[in-house]
Coordinates of C-alpha atoms and ligand atoms in Angstrom, one line a residue:
X1 CA 56.8 127.0 19.6
X2 CA 57.0 129.3 16.5
X3 CA 57.7 127.7 13.2
X4 CA 59.9 128.9 10.4
X5 CA 60.2 127.7 6.8
X6 CA 62.2 129.3 4.0
X7 CA 62.8 128.2 0.4
X8 CA 64.8 129.4 -2.7
X9 CA 64.9 127.2 -5.8
X10 CA 63.8 126.5 -9.3
X11 CA 60.2 125.8 -8.6
X12 CA 57.4 127.6 -6.8
X13 CA 58.3 128.1 -3.1
X14 CA 54.7 128.2 -1.7
X15 CA 54.1 124.4 -1.6
X16 CA 57.3 123.9 0.3
X17 CA 56.6 126.7 2.8
X18 CA 53.0 125.5 3.5
X19 CA 53.8 121.8 3.9
X20 CA 56.6 122.7 6.2
X21 CA 54.4 125.0 8.3
X22 CA 51.7 122.3 8.5
X23 CA 54.3 119.8 9.8
X24 CA 55.2 122.3 12.5
X25 CA 51.6 122.9 13.5
X26 CA 52.0 120.6 16.5
X27 CA 54.4 123.1 18.1
X28 CA 51.4 125.4 18.8
X29 CA 50.7 128.8 17.2
X30 CA 48.2 131.6 17.0
X31 CA 48.9 133.1 13.6
X32 CA 50.6 132.3 10.3
X33 CA 52.0 134.1 7.2
X34 CA 54.2 133.9 4.2
X35 CA 56.2 136.3 2.0
X36 CA 56.9 135.4 -1.6
X37 CA 59.6 137.3 -3.4
X38 CA 60.4 138.0 -7.0
X39 CA 62.2 140.8 -8.9
X40 CA 58.8 142.6 -9.0
X41 CA 58.7 142.8 -5.2
X42 CA 57.5 141.2 -2.0
X43 CA 54.1 139.8 -1.5
X44 CA 53.2 139.2 2.1
X45 CA 50.0 137.4 3.3
X46 CA 49.4 136.8 7.0
X47 CA 46.6 136.2 9.4
X48 CA 45.7 135.5 12.9
X49 CA 44.4 131.9 13.4
X50 CA 45.1 128.6 11.9
X51 CA 46.9 127.7 8.7
X52 CA 43.6 126.9 7.1
X53 CA 42.8 130.6 7.4
X54 CA 46.1 131.5 5.6
X55 CA 45.2 129.0 2.9
X56 CA 41.9 130.8 2.4
X57 CA 43.8 134.0 1.8
X58 CA 46.2 132.4 -0.6
X59 CA 43.5 130.7 -2.6
X60 CA 42.5 133.6 -4.8
X61 CA 46.1 134.5 -5.7
X62 CA 48.6 133.3 -8.3
X63 CA 51.8 132.9 -6.3
X64 CA 54.5 131.2 -8.4
X65 CA 57.5 132.9 -7.0
X66 CA 60.5 130.7 -6.4
X67 CA 61.7 132.1 -3.1
X68 CA 59.9 132.9 0.1
X69 CA 59.6 132.5 3.8
X70 CA 56.8 131.3 6.1
X71 CA 56.0 131.4 9.8
X72 CA 53.6 130.2 12.5
X73 CA 53.7 132.5 15.5
X74 CA 53.0 131.9 19.2
X75 CA 52.6 135.3 20.8
X76 CA 55.3 136.6 23.2
X77 CA 55.3 140.3 22.5
X78 CA 51.9 141.7 21.3
X79 CA 48.6 139.8 21.3
X80 CA 47.8 137.4 18.5
X81 CA 46.6 139.6 15.6
X82 CA 47.0 140.1 11.8
X83 CA 49.5 142.9 12.3
X84 CA 51.6 141.0 14.9
X85 CA 51.7 137.9 12.7
X86 CA 55.0 137.3 10.8
X87 CA 56.5 138.0 8.3
X88 CA 57.4 141.6 9.1
X89 CA 58.4 144.1 6.5
X90 CA 60.2 147.4 6.5
X91 CA 58.2 150.5 5.6
X92 CA 59.6 150.6 2.1
X93 CA 58.5 147.0 1.6
X94 CA 61.9 145.9 0.4
X95 CA 62.9 143.5 3.2
X96 CA 60.8 140.9 5.0
X97 CA 61.7 138.5 7.8
X98 CA 60.5 135.8 10.1
X99 CA 61.8 135.5 13.6
X100 CA 61.7 132.9 16.5
X101 CA 63.0 133.9 19.9
X102 CA 63.0 137.1 21.9
X103 CA 64.8 140.4 21.4
X104 CA 65.4 141.6 25.0
X105 CA 66.5 145.2 24.1
X106 CA 63.8 145.8 21.5
X107 CA 62.2 148.7 23.4
X108 CA 65.4 150.7 23.4
X109 CA 66.1 149.9 19.8
X110 CA 62.5 150.8 18.8
X111 CA 62.8 154.2 20.5
X112 CA 66.1 154.9 18.7
X113 CA 64.5 153.9 15.4
X114 CA 61.4 156.0 16.0
X115 CA 63.8 159.0 16.6
X116 CA 65.4 158.2 13.3
X117 CA 62.1 158.5 11.5
X118 CA 60.9 154.9 11.4
X119 CA 57.2 153.9 11.9
X120 CA 56.2 150.7 13.4
X121 CA 53.1 148.7 12.6
X122 CA 53.2 145.9 15.2
X123 CA 53.8 145.4 18.9
X124 CA 56.3 142.7 18.3
X125 CA 60.0 142.7 19.2
X126 CA 60.7 141.1 15.8
X127 CA 59.8 144.2 13.8
X128 CA 62.8 146.1 15.2
X129 CA 65.0 143.7 13.4
X130 CA 63.6 144.4 9.9
X131 CA 63.7 148.2 10.6
X132 CA 67.3 147.9 11.7
X133 CA 68.2 145.9 8.6
X134 CA 66.6 148.7 6.5
X135 CA 68.6 151.2 8.5
X136 CA 72.0 149.5 7.9
X137 CA 71.2 148.5 4.3
X138 CA 70.8 152.2 3.5
X139 CA 74.4 152.9 4.4
X140 CA 75.9 149.6 3.4
X141 CA 74.0 148.7 0.3
X142 CA 74.8 145.1 1.1
X143 CA 72.4 142.7 2.9
X144 CA 75.1 140.5 4.5
X145 CA 76.9 143.4 6.1
X146 CA 73.5 145.0 7.1
X147 CA 72.6 141.7 8.8
X148 CA 76.0 141.4 10.6
X149 CA 75.6 145.0 11.9
X150 CA 72.0 144.3 12.9
X151 CA 72.8 141.2 14.8
X152 CA 75.5 143.1 16.7
X153 CA 72.8 145.4 18.0
X154 CA 70.5 142.7 19.3
X155 CA 70.3 141.1 22.7
X156 CA 68.3 138.0 23.1
X157 CA 67.6 134.9 21.0
X158 CA 66.8 134.4 17.4
X159 CA 66.3 132.1 14.5
X160 CA 65.9 134.5 11.5
X161 CA 65.1 134.1 7.9
X162 CA 65.2 137.2 5.7
X163 CA 64.3 137.9 2.0
X164 CA 64.8 141.2 0.2
X165 CA 64.1 142.7 -3.3
X166 CA 67.8 143.5 -3.5
X167 CA 68.7 139.8 -4.0
X168 CA 65.3 138.2 -4.7
X169 CA 66.7 134.6 -4.9
X170 CA 68.6 134.8 -1.7
X171 CA 67.6 133.9 1.9
X172 CA 69.7 135.2 4.8
X173 CA 69.5 133.1 7.9
X174 CA 70.9 133.6 11.4
X175 CA 70.7 131.7 14.6
X176 CA 71.3 132.3 18.3
X177 CA 69.6 130.2 21.0
X178 CA 66.7 129.2 18.8
X179 CA 66.8 126.2 16.5
X180 CA 67.4 126.5 12.8
X181 CA 68.2 123.8 10.3
X182 CA 69.2 123.9 6.6
X183 CA 68.7 121.4 3.8
X184 CA 69.1 121.1 0.0
X185 CA 67.6 119.0 -2.7
X186 CA 67.8 119.1 -6.5
X187 CA 65.2 121.8 -6.8
X188 CA 66.4 124.2 -4.1
X189 CA 67.9 125.2 -0.8
X190 CA 65.7 125.6 2.3
X191 CA 65.6 126.2 6.0
X192 CA 63.2 125.4 8.9
X193 CA 63.1 125.7 12.6
X194 CA 62.6 122.0 13.0
X195 CA 63.2 118.7 11.1
X196 CA 59.7 117.5 10.5
X197 CA 59.2 120.5 8.2
X198 CA 61.8 119.2 5.7
X199 CA 61.8 115.5 6.0
X200 CA 59.8 114.8 2.9
X201 CA 62.6 116.7 1.0
X202 CA 65.7 115.4 2.7
X203 CA 66.9 113.5 5.7
X204 CA 70.3 115.2 5.5
X205 CA 70.1 118.3 7.6
X206 CA 72.5 120.9 8.8
X207 CA 71.7 122.3 12.3
X208 CA 73.1 125.8 12.6
X209 CA 75.2 126.6 15.7
X210 CA 74.7 129.6 17.9
X211 CA 76.1 132.7 16.2
X212 CA 76.0 131.1 12.7
X213 CA 74.8 133.0 9.6
X214 CA 74.0 131.4 6.3
X215 CA 73.3 132.6 2.8
X216 CA 71.0 130.3 0.8
X217 CA 70.7 130.5 -3.0
X218 CA 68.9 128.0 -5.3
X219 CA 72.1 126.0 -5.9
X220 CA 74.4 127.1 -3.2
X221 CA 74.8 127.5 0.5
X222 CA 77.4 129.4 2.5
X223 CA 77.6 129.1 6.3
X224 CA 79.6 131.5 8.5
X225 CA 80.3 131.0 12.2
X226 CA 80.0 133.7 14.9
X227 CA 83.5 134.9 14.2
X228 CA 82.6 135.4 10.5
X229 CA 84.7 132.5 9.3
X230 CA 83.3 130.5 6.3
X231 CA 82.5 127.0 7.5
X232 CA 82.3 123.7 5.6
X233 CA 78.6 122.7 6.2
X234 CA 78.5 119.5 8.3
X235 CA 75.2 117.7 7.4
X236 CA 73.9 115.0 9.7
X237 CA 71.6 112.2 8.7
X238 CA 68.3 112.5 10.5
X239 CA 67.3 108.9 11.3
X240 CA 63.5 109.3 11.2
X241 CA 61.2 109.5 8.2
X242 CA 58.1 111.6 7.7
X243 CA 55.9 108.6 8.6
X244 CA 57.3 108.6 12.1
X245 CA 56.0 112.2 12.4
X246 CA 52.5 111.3 11.5
X247 CA 49.6 109.8 13.5
X248 CA 49.6 106.4 11.9
X249 CA 46.3 104.6 12.6
X250 CA 45.7 106.4 16.0
X251 CA 43.2 109.0 16.8
X252 CA 45.8 111.3 18.1
X253 CA 49.6 111.7 18.2
X254 CA 49.4 111.2 22.0
X255 CA 47.8 107.8 21.7
X256 CA 50.2 106.8 19.0
X257 CA 53.1 107.9 21.2
X258 CA 51.8 106.0 24.2
X259 CA 51.8 102.9 22.0
X260 CA 55.2 103.6 20.7
X261 CA 56.7 103.3 24.2
X262 CA 57.9 99.7 23.9
X263 CA 59.8 100.6 20.7
X264 CA 61.1 103.9 22.0
X265 CA 62.4 102.2 25.2
X266 CA 64.0 99.4 23.1
X267 CA 65.7 102.0 20.9
X268 CA 66.9 104.0 23.9
X269 CA 68.4 101.0 25.6
X270 CA 69.9 99.6 22.4
X271 CA 73.6 98.9 22.9
X272 CA 73.6 100.0 26.5
X273 CA 74.5 96.6 28.0
X274 CA 77.4 94.3 27.3
X275 CA 76.0 91.2 29.0
X276 CA 75.3 92.4 32.5
X277 CA 77.7 95.4 32.2
X278 CA 76.6 99.0 31.4
X279 CA 78.0 100.5 28.3
X280 CA 78.0 104.2 28.2
X281 CA 81.2 105.5 26.5
X282 CA 79.9 109.1 26.6
X283 CA 80.4 109.0 30.4
X284 CA 83.7 107.1 30.2
X285 CA 85.2 109.6 27.9
X286 CA 84.5 112.6 30.2
X287 CA 87.7 114.1 31.7
X288 CA 85.9 114.4 35.1
X289 CA 87.9 113.5 38.2
X290 CA 85.1 111.3 39.7
X291 CA 87.0 110.7 43.0
X292 CA 86.6 114.4 43.7
X293 CA 83.0 114.8 42.6
X294 CA 80.9 115.7 45.6
X295 CA 77.6 116.7 44.2
X296 CA 75.2 115.6 41.4
X297 CA 72.5 118.0 40.3
X298 CA 69.7 117.0 37.9
X299 CA 68.0 119.9 36.1
X300 CA 65.0 120.1 33.7
X301 CA 61.5 121.5 33.3
X302 CA 58.0 119.9 33.5
X303 CA 57.8 116.3 32.7
X304 CA 61.6 116.0 32.3
X305 CA 62.0 117.5 35.8
X306 CA 59.8 114.6 37.1
X307 CA 62.2 112.2 35.5
X308 CA 65.0 114.0 37.3
X309 CA 63.3 113.6 40.7
X310 CA 63.1 109.8 39.9
X311 CA 66.8 109.7 39.1
X312 CA 67.7 111.6 42.2
X313 CA 65.7 109.3 44.4
X314 CA 67.4 106.3 42.7
X315 CA 70.9 107.7 43.1
X316 CA 70.4 108.4 46.8
X317 CA 69.7 104.7 47.3
X318 CA 72.7 103.6 45.4
X319 CA 75.5 106.1 46.2
X320 CA 76.4 108.1 49.2
X321 CA 76.7 111.4 47.5
X322 CA 74.9 114.8 47.9
X323 CA 72.4 115.1 45.0
X324 CA 69.2 116.9 44.2
X325 CA 66.8 117.6 41.4
X326 CA 65.8 121.2 40.6
X327 CA 63.6 122.9 38.0
X328 CA 65.8 124.8 35.5
X329 CA 63.9 128.0 36.0
X330 CA 64.9 127.9 39.7
X331 CA 68.4 126.7 39.3
X332 CA 69.3 129.6 37.0
X333 CA 68.3 132.2 39.6
X334 CA 69.2 130.6 42.9
X335 CA 73.0 131.3 42.9
X336 CA 73.6 127.5 43.0
X337 CA 76.3 126.2 45.1
X338 CA 78.1 124.3 42.3
X339 CA 81.7 124.2 41.1
X340 CA 84.2 122.0 39.4
X341 CA 83.4 119.1 41.8
X342 CA 79.8 119.1 40.6
X343 CA 78.2 117.1 37.8
X344 CA 75.1 118.7 36.4
X345 CA 72.7 116.6 34.3
X346 CA 70.3 118.4 32.0
X347 CA 67.3 116.5 30.7
X348 CA 65.2 117.8 27.9
X349 CA 63.2 116.1 25.2
X350 CA 63.6 118.9 22.7
X351 CA 67.0 120.1 23.8
X352 CA 65.8 123.6 23.1
X353 CA 64.0 124.6 26.4
X354 CA 65.2 128.1 27.2
X355 CA 65.4 127.7 31.0
X356 CA 67.3 124.4 30.7
X357 CA 69.8 125.9 28.3
X358 CA 70.3 128.9 30.5
X359 CA 70.8 126.7 33.5
X360 CA 73.3 124.6 31.5
X361 CA 75.3 127.8 30.5
X362 CA 75.4 128.8 34.2
X363 CA 76.7 125.4 35.2
X364 CA 79.4 125.6 32.5
X365 CA 80.4 129.1 33.7
X366 CA 80.8 127.6 37.2
X367 CA 83.1 124.8 35.7
X368 CA 80.7 121.9 36.5
X369 CA 80.8 118.8 34.4
X370 CA 77.8 119.1 32.1
X371 CA 75.9 116.1 30.8
X372 CA 72.9 116.5 28.5
X373 CA 70.1 113.9 28.0
X374 CA 68.0 114.8 25.0
X375 CA 65.9 113.3 22.3
X376 CA 67.0 115.6 19.5
X377 CA 70.2 115.1 17.6
X378 CA 72.3 118.3 17.3
X379 CA 69.9 120.3 19.5
X380 CA 71.2 123.4 21.3
X381 CA 71.6 121.5 24.6
X382 CA 73.4 118.6 22.9
X383 CA 75.9 120.8 21.2
X384 CA 76.9 122.7 24.3
X385 CA 77.5 120.2 27.1
X386 CA 80.6 118.2 27.8
X387 CA 78.8 115.1 26.7
X388 CA 75.4 114.0 25.6
X389 CA 73.3 110.8 25.9
X390 CA 70.4 110.5 23.6
X391 CA 67.0 109.0 24.3
X392 CA 65.6 107.2 21.2
X393 CA 62.0 108.2 21.4
X394 CA 61.8 109.5 17.9
X395 CA 59.9 112.7 17.2
X396 CA 57.3 113.5 19.9
X397 CA 54.5 115.5 18.4
X398 CA 51.7 115.5 21.0
X399 CA 52.3 118.4 23.4
X400 CA 51.8 116.2 26.4
X401 CA 55.0 114.2 26.8
X402 CA 54.7 110.4 27.1
X403 CA 57.3 108.4 25.3
X404 CA 59.9 111.0 25.9
X405 CA 59.3 110.6 29.7
X406 CA 59.6 106.8 29.8
X407 CA 62.7 106.9 27.6
X408 CA 64.2 109.4 30.0
X409 CA 63.3 107.2 32.9
X410 CA 65.1 104.1 31.5
X411 CA 68.1 106.0 30.3
X412 CA 68.4 107.9 33.6
X413 CA 68.2 104.6 35.3
X414 CA 71.2 103.4 33.3
X415 CA 73.0 106.7 33.8
X416 CA 72.5 106.7 37.5
X417 CA 73.9 103.2 37.8
X418 CA 76.9 104.2 35.7
X419 CA 77.5 107.3 37.8
X420 CA 77.2 105.2 41.0
X421 CA 79.9 102.9 39.6
X422 CA 82.1 105.9 38.7
X423 CA 81.7 107.1 42.3
X424 CA 82.8 103.7 43.6
X425 CA 79.4 102.2 44.6
X426 CA 77.8 99.0 43.4
X427 CA 74.1 99.7 42.6
X428 CA 71.8 97.6 44.7
X429 CA 69.8 94.8 43.1
X430 CA 71.8 95.5 39.9
X431 CA 71.3 92.0 38.3
X432 CA 67.5 92.1 38.5
X433 CA 67.4 95.8 37.4
X434 CA 69.4 95.1 34.3
X435 CA 67.5 92.0 33.5
X436 CA 64.2 93.9 33.9
X437 CA 65.4 96.9 31.9
X438 CA 66.1 94.5 29.1
X439 CA 62.6 93.2 29.4
X440 CA 61.0 96.6 29.8
X441 CA 59.6 96.8 26.2
X442 CA 57.6 93.6 26.8
X443 CA 56.6 94.8 30.3
X444 CA 55.2 98.0 28.9
X445 CA 53.5 96.1 26.1
X446 CA 51.7 94.0 28.8
X447 CA 50.8 97.2 30.7
X448 CA 49.2 98.7 27.5
X449 CA 46.7 95.7 27.8
X450 CA 45.0 97.8 30.5
X451 CA 43.7 100.2 28.0
X452 CA 40.0 99.3 28.3
X453 CA 40.1 99.2 32.1
X454 CA 41.7 102.7 32.1
X455 CA 39.0 104.0 29.9
X456 CA 36.4 102.7 32.2
X457 CA 38.2 104.2 35.2
X458 CA 38.6 107.6 33.5
X459 CA 34.8 107.7 33.4
X460 CA 34.9 108.4 37.1
X461 CA 36.3 111.8 36.4
X462 CA 33.3 112.8 34.1
X463 CA 31.7 115.0 36.7
X464 CA 34.7 115.6 38.9
X465 CA 36.7 118.8 39.1
X466 CA 39.6 117.5 41.1
X467 CA 41.8 114.4 41.5
X468 CA 44.6 113.6 43.8
X469 CA 47.7 111.4 43.3
X470 CA 49.7 110.0 46.1
X471 CA 52.9 108.1 46.3
X472 CA 56.1 107.8 48.4
X473 CA 59.7 107.4 47.4
X474 CA 60.0 106.3 43.8
X475 CA 56.3 106.5 43.4
X476 CA 56.2 110.2 44.1
X477 CA 57.5 111.4 40.7
X478 CA 54.9 109.1 39.1
X479 CA 52.2 110.8 41.2
X480 CA 53.5 114.2 40.0
X481 CA 53.6 113.1 36.4
X482 CA 50.1 111.5 36.6
X483 CA 48.7 114.7 38.0
X484 CA 50.5 116.8 35.3
X485 CA 49.2 114.6 32.5
X486 CA 45.7 114.8 33.8
X487 CA 45.6 118.6 34.2
X488 CA 47.4 119.5 31.0
X489 CA 45.1 117.5 28.6
X490 CA 41.8 117.1 30.5
X491 CA 41.9 120.4 32.5
X492 CA 40.8 118.4 35.6
X493 CA 42.5 120.1 38.5
X494 CA 45.0 117.5 39.9
X495 CA 47.6 117.6 42.6
X496 CA 50.2 115.1 43.8
X497 CA 51.4 114.6 47.3
X498 CA 53.8 112.4 49.2
X499 CA 51.4 110.0 51.0
X500 CA 52.8 111.0 54.4
X501 CA 52.0 114.7 53.7
X502 CA 48.3 114.1 53.3
X503 CA 47.4 114.5 56.9
X504 CA 49.4 117.8 57.1
X505 CA 46.8 119.6 55.1
X506 CA 45.6 118.2 51.7
X507 CA 43.3 115.6 53.4
X508 CA 41.0 118.6 54.1
X509 CA 40.1 118.4 50.4
X510 CA 38.9 114.8 50.5
X511 CA 35.2 114.3 50.5
X512 CA 32.6 111.8 49.2
X513 CA 33.6 110.6 45.7
X514 CA 36.9 112.6 45.5
X515 CA 39.1 110.6 43.1
X516 CA 42.4 109.5 44.6
X517 CA 45.0 107.6 42.6
X518 CA 47.4 105.9 44.9
X519 CA 50.7 104.3 43.9
X520 CA 52.1 101.6 46.2
X521 CA 54.8 99.8 44.3
X522 CA 57.7 100.0 46.8
X523 CA 57.9 97.0 49.1
X524 CA 59.7 98.9 51.9
X525 CA 57.0 101.7 52.1
X526 CA 53.9 100.2 50.6
X527 CA 52.3 99.5 54.0
X528 CA 52.6 103.2 54.9
X529 CA 51.0 104.2 51.7
X530 CA 48.2 101.8 52.3
X531 CA 47.5 103.5 55.7
X532 CA 47.5 106.9 53.9
X533 CA 44.9 105.4 51.4
X534 CA 42.7 104.2 54.2
X535 CA 42.6 107.7 55.6
X536 CA 41.2 108.9 52.4
X537 CA 38.7 106.0 52.1
X538 CA 37.4 106.9 55.5
X539 CA 36.5 110.3 54.2
X540 CA 34.7 109.0 51.2
X541 CA 37.4 109.0 48.5
X542 CA 37.0 106.8 45.4
X543 CA 40.5 105.2 45.3
X544 CA 42.3 103.7 42.4
X545 CA 45.3 101.7 43.7
X546 CA 48.2 100.9 41.4
X547 CA 50.5 98.3 42.9
X548 CA 52.5 95.1 42.3
X549 CA 52.4 94.3 46.0
X550 CA 50.4 91.6 47.7
X551 CA 47.7 93.8 49.0
X552 CA 44.2 92.4 49.5
X553 CA 42.0 93.9 46.8
X554 CA 38.7 93.9 48.7
X555 CA 39.7 96.9 50.8
X556 CA 40.0 99.2 47.7
X557 CA 37.6 100.3 45.0
X558 CA 39.8 99.6 42.1
X559 CA 43.1 97.8 42.1
X560 CA 45.4 97.7 39.1
X561 CA 48.1 95.1 39.4
X562 CA 51.1 96.1 37.3
X563 CA 53.4 93.4 35.9
X564 CA 56.1 92.2 38.2
X565 CA 59.4 93.9 37.8
X566 CA 62.3 95.2 40.0
X567 CA 60.8 97.8 42.4
X568 CA 63.2 100.4 41.0
X569 CA 61.4 100.1 37.6
X570 CA 57.8 99.8 38.8
X571 CA 57.2 103.5 38.2
X572 CA 57.8 103.1 34.4
X573 CA 54.8 100.7 34.1
X574 CA 52.6 102.6 36.5
X575 CA 53.1 105.9 34.6
X576 CA 51.9 104.2 31.4
X577 CA 48.6 103.5 33.2
X578 CA 48.4 107.1 34.3
X579 CA 49.0 108.4 30.8
X580 CA 46.1 106.3 29.6
X581 CA 43.9 107.5 32.5
X582 CA 44.6 111.1 31.6
X583 CA 44.1 110.4 27.9
X584 CA 40.6 108.9 28.3
X585 CA 39.6 111.5 30.8
X586 CA 40.4 114.2 28.2
X587 CA 38.7 112.2 25.5
X588 CA 35.5 111.9 27.6
X589 CA 35.6 115.6 28.1
X590 CA 36.0 116.3 24.4
X591 CA 39.3 118.1 24.8
X592 CA 41.8 118.7 21.9
X593 CA 44.3 116.1 23.2
X594 CA 47.2 116.8 21.0
X595 CA 47.0 120.6 21.4
X596 CA 46.0 121.4 24.9
X597 CA 45.1 125.1 25.5
X598 CA 47.8 127.5 26.4
X599 CA 50.6 125.0 25.9
X600 CA 53.3 124.6 23.3
X601 CA 55.6 121.7 22.7
X602 CA 58.9 123.3 23.0
X603 CA 59.3 126.3 25.3
X604 CA 62.1 128.2 23.7
X605 CA 61.5 131.5 25.6
X606 CA 61.8 132.1 29.3
Ligands
LIG701 C1 54.5 118.1 29.7 C2 55.6 118.5 28.9 C3 56.4 119.6 29.4 C4 57.9 119.4 29.0 C5 58.8 120.6 29.4 C6 60.2 120.4 29.1 O1 53.8 117.0 29.1 O2 55.9 118.0 27.8 O3 56.3 119.7 30.8 O4 58.4 118.2 29.6 O5 58.3 121.7 28.7 O6 60.4 120.2 27.7 P1 61.8 119.6 27.2 O7 61.8 118.2 27.7 O8 61.7 119.6 25.7 O9 62.9 120.4 27.7

């Protein structure tokens, strides 16, 4: 959510800081600021609002300093305001910092500092860090030691970048449970909270690990691990270019990403099959004693959680094992009954979602096998689990997840088949499933041909406040995801129900013209869903039916026939239609599709 940039080099720092912040805008923010540093002192400019407002402030100034830090803030402690915006300085204006994360014990620390004579300007938790740094610098006269002492006092999460007048060409960086990367090029050394901020300067990036500290100078970089040991920086090559992080020819990132799904799915499945055999060495290499595994738990948040429900439903069909899907925010607080005989799978596009990471740490503490599925190389989740399988969606910038979801679906499908095999079961219908997975990019391509029809159908929502999505079995997670997409970008209230649950309450909401989106792609249960739909039609609902079954169209208002594929994969194509439906509903209502209100792309706080 918050964005950090930092630069020290032989040329003006401001262009780097500002371009980096603009590349991180998609993460969502409410204020922005920079500190530039020279031997003459610190110059901090910050404001509530968009980056364009910060640019206005910067316009009248000459700011050629060669080192500085920048930040875009998404409020957690203290309302969005000029004072709460980062960077934060100490009272003497000698140290300035930017911080992502949350300091859980900031209230106690603040009280102690106030007793020691410190005055605070903001309501943020972050300001205690800069005051503490000041406190320790006074006794230590050394920034690195002051930082180490400060970090020891903090409880919570942080990505920190610090500048001071004491060493005007040096950035001090620290990371715990909030992402931070470092890069270098011929004109300087820099850091950022996310790769798109630096991709126009380098594709070789160093993701810091939890507990790491780094000292950045124009021509040098030193990295220390949590134990204080100097580390050899291990850069990784980031496989995407800046272009991949821009809108291309589309009106929005979301539409671009919807259209990238065939490619994203292709990349994700690349190398996963040897003929008709599944190739997943990441799972083969696990030391897990599969014969004694008695439980599989799939854990995630939001859209990724819907992918987990899908995978769980699939696994239940293929293998006789106890399994369930649970939101990470529930798993971490429910005293889960898991142990060394449990395999926990964590799904996260960003790999940085705070609840998912906390759930993963709990599972590790309980000796479970931990598998991560994420889209981000070297993300916190990826680094801390026993093994990781990557989706190949490329950077997803629109807040509403689309290509990350479909890539999770296909990779989870392969992973569930692999796990079934490990557990001694032969997945049902495996030949057709593998054949259709291989064809999936073309199948999605064909589905995108429904674009105009979905636009027309979305018009139905123009004057509607509510919509309902129904589906059973493998169609249920699609119903959930369709409803989530619609509400998050168009603000139309949307709910999803199992078809069979309608008559137990929700049907009371159906009246003339209520929009109902019904999914009936599962041959064994489609007839039951059709009965559920008829119940809503009898009460005046305006029904859109998504199906590949042989159902007479005349009974329904609008029938969308998705391309033929194995029933276990039908949800991948039907969700693409629902993404388009939500998109055009939001467009019709004039919503800011890429930046829905109140939402951020990556939720790195609880
Ligand atoms: C919705 C959406 C969110 C995320 C959720 C988890 O469109 O994107 O619900 O799926 O915040 O994020 P990740 O997958 O990064 O852990």
